[in-house]
């Protein structure tokens, strides 16, 4: 009898423990150290009796999360990258948060990035936009004016060409990755829309063509080069070598430069304006917190979500230089007024979210495959294997095939 | 035939193997066939939609490229590695000093992880990699190399003609004379270099991108991409040693009497290889070609490791196509992946069947 009592007590205890455990799936890397610490610091004191664990997904996050969702073992709460939002909504495993969480305190364009058909599927965690990060020494040496917030595509091209002329063959104006994640922002600035009224993408749109031609045309006379040409894998790496004057990157570059090129003097300007529209274009890269629709602990999961997107945690994220937080109230934070290159970059990233034509960086319902034809065309045109016109024609054909499936 | 209870015992011992096969092969295969006729996307309840997934797959330009890449890769690698491993086995079958050292040394590529080898090849063939560096060096020193070779050939010809004029039996490739010619050529080249007549040139670094969208075309049709050619070289390099072992084992079974008879008839080494060794190895060759075809048709790891370092079209194979269509973010066209997998299985079956039907020796059946 006593034995049976013990067993039943143990079962009760374990089921109670299971009910009050919230599992979070997120990125590996620095998040894997930051989030367990933030959970300890902010979540644990406010939610007694609930165990919160952070499980980082190594490798390709999207693949990892998909496998966990399909097998029913994903966390109660997980990161939802803005670019793959549509493919996850299609799984039916993401809980719509409308009516469950207040979206009012967050930057509107960020919550819009997670809204489909009037339903919000995730609360923005933090965000980034693109900026022009430039090496001051190279511009000084070439006696060329720094890039500034009034630059257009053509004035920037002139500056970069003059710089290349002055510094010679070992130096380059700008690093251009063959990636929609950079080139696409210029197309948006020129007035291109990612999806037309019928949901189809038109890469032969004059706005897209203009941006594509300008971007790939920069490689003329090696003013612009691909990172791979100087044995780098991204343009932040290019900038760190001291041989490239400009990189198009977000706030993530500041931490990298601090570690890898501590003596590099750099400044930040907003993205250049398109000549024909006079507007700059930008992408919003954002990751949100989403709740698993199959979570057995929905109430607690929502509580954890509210704490992790709360003012305290966001202030901490900003102070630590981890990311640009998503609450509107933080816009006037003293941090953005500082004169350090990191803070100036952060301020430009924050300003980029609302200046000119801004679009969320997203792939639509076909997922990451959507960007592949564009990236292939960029690689072909940037390396000079195909003319820009031919590369775009082929990309449009592939895009049409993909979207007609 | 069996005594009572024996059948049960046999099945008991076979059970672990049978269960594994049933679950991971037959069940999985049946599920794949089922999914290939549905609209399954990992998350929905599968609904049968007929042959649409097959039509989608066949109409997908990426699948067509994957199919072409796979066939070209498979045929090229199978030919290269069969011929290569046969020649290597014949070479290693000779009684030479340090035979066991060479046998182990040549087997090394086969036991190294294919991921590691792929990473090394990526490094070799980078735009600023070792291969481009060596080509640059070659181009830089080409005047010196050509001078050396030219002088060496001239001296060798002069020496042979001189010996023959003295009625001595000198061959064109006489090693003693060649050594002398090389020494003279080296001295002449060094002398010319010191005098400044010939020297290293200033050349631009050789700048070929191996992992780019460049193709070898025949009549405007893209046949083989440069990145795939790199993988062909790599795959041949890593699989030759394993296949060589099979040939080596086969060579041990060829009666020495046949070679002795060929020697008496005055056969050259090439004739012995083609008329004795190759025909006697036909059963082994059948085995080697079969596993080579199946292995190359299913090639995946090297493409996956190179990943986005090369444009997808240049490298994609059927196995990789199946993988990329299954592991995506969110809902994925698993039905198309299943259809492609079934098509791949059918092609392999067909190839092996054709090979058995037409190319196999009677003793292999």
Tab-separated table of N, CA and C in Angstrom, chain A residues 106 108 138 144-145 149 196 232 234 247 249 252-253 272 279 285 298 301 313 318 321 355:
chain	number	residue	atom	x	y	z
A	106	UNK	N	4.935	47.701	-30.060
A	106	UNK	CA	6.033	47.363	-30.971
A	106	UNK	C	5.996	48.204	-32.241
A	108	UNK	N	5.504	49.430	-35.724
A	108	UNK	CA	4.435	48.964	-36.598
A	108	UNK	C	4.958	48.126	-37.775
A	138	UNK	N	40.315	54.985	-46.035
A	138	UNK	CA	40.445	54.838	-47.488
A	138	UNK	C	39.902	56.073	-48.212
A	144	UNK	N	38.433	61.596	-51.273
A	144	UNK	CA	37.055	61.538	-51.785
A	144	UNK	C	36.135	61.728	-50.576
A	145	UNK	N	35.029	62.459	-50.769
A	145	UNK	CA	34.101	62.700	-49.656
A	145	UNK	C	33.463	61.384	-49.196
A	149	UNK	N	24.050	60.708	-46.213
A	149	UNK	CA	22.638	60.334	-46.287
A	149	UNK	C	21.922	60.902	-47.509
A	196	UNK	N	3.351	40.768	-57.232
A	196	UNK	CA	2.314	41.557	-57.890
A	196	UNK	C	0.943	41.210	-57.344
A	232	UNK	N	36.951	36.175	-49.132
A	232	UNK	CA	36.083	36.438	-47.984
A	232	UNK	C	34.727	35.808	-48.274
A	234	UNK	N	31.768	37.171	-46.797
A	234	UNK	CA	30.708	38.199	-46.728
A	234	UNK	C	31.366	39.562	-46.759
A	247	UNK	N	30.810	48.509	-47.358
A	247	UNK	CA	30.056	47.259	-47.255
A	247	UNK	C	28.606	47.605	-46.979
A	249	UNK	N	25.772	46.418	-44.976
A	249	UNK	CA	25.464	45.457	-43.909
A	249	UNK	C	24.598	46.110	-42.844
A	252	UNK	N	24.813	43.932	-37.264
A	252	UNK	CA	25.616	42.766	-36.871
A	252	UNK	C	27.092	42.975	-37.193
A	253	UNK	N	27.387	43.910	-38.107
A	253	UNK	CA	28.785	44.091	-38.525
A	253	UNK	C	29.618	44.735	-37.404
A	272	UNK	N	21.855	54.515	-50.224
A	272	UNK	CA	21.701	55.578	-51.225
A	272	UNK	C	20.291	55.577	-51.827
A	279	UNK	N	14.019	57.880	-53.575
A	279	UNK	CA	13.800	57.240	-52.275
A	279	UNK	C	14.824	56.136	-52.064
A	285	UNK	N	15.043	42.974	-41.505
A	285	UNK	CA	15.309	41.587	-41.125
A	285	UNK	C	14.842	41.447	-39.698
A	298	UNK	N	0.061	26.409	-23.183
A	298	UNK	CA	-0.093	27.664	-23.914
A	298	UNK	C	-0.035	28.884	-22.996
A	301	UNK	N	3.402	29.558	-21.849
A	301	UNK	CA	4.225	29.958	-22.994
A	301	UNK	C	3.989	31.429	-23.307
A	313	UNK	N	13.733	43.349	-20.644
A	313	UNK	CA	14.599	42.507	-21.461
A	313	UNK	C	15.105	43.293	-22.676
A	318	UNK	N	19.517	46.043	-25.766
A	318	UNK	CA	20.100	47.246	-26.362
A	318	UNK	C	21.398	47.631	-25.646
A	321	UNK	N	24.326	45.682	-26.522
A	321	UNK	CA	24.732	45.719	-27.933
A	321	UNK	C	24.428	44.426	-28.658
A	355	UNK	N	12.549	54.945	-43.256
A	355	UNK	CA	12.930	55.974	-44.220
A	355	UNK	C	12.879	55.401	-45.640
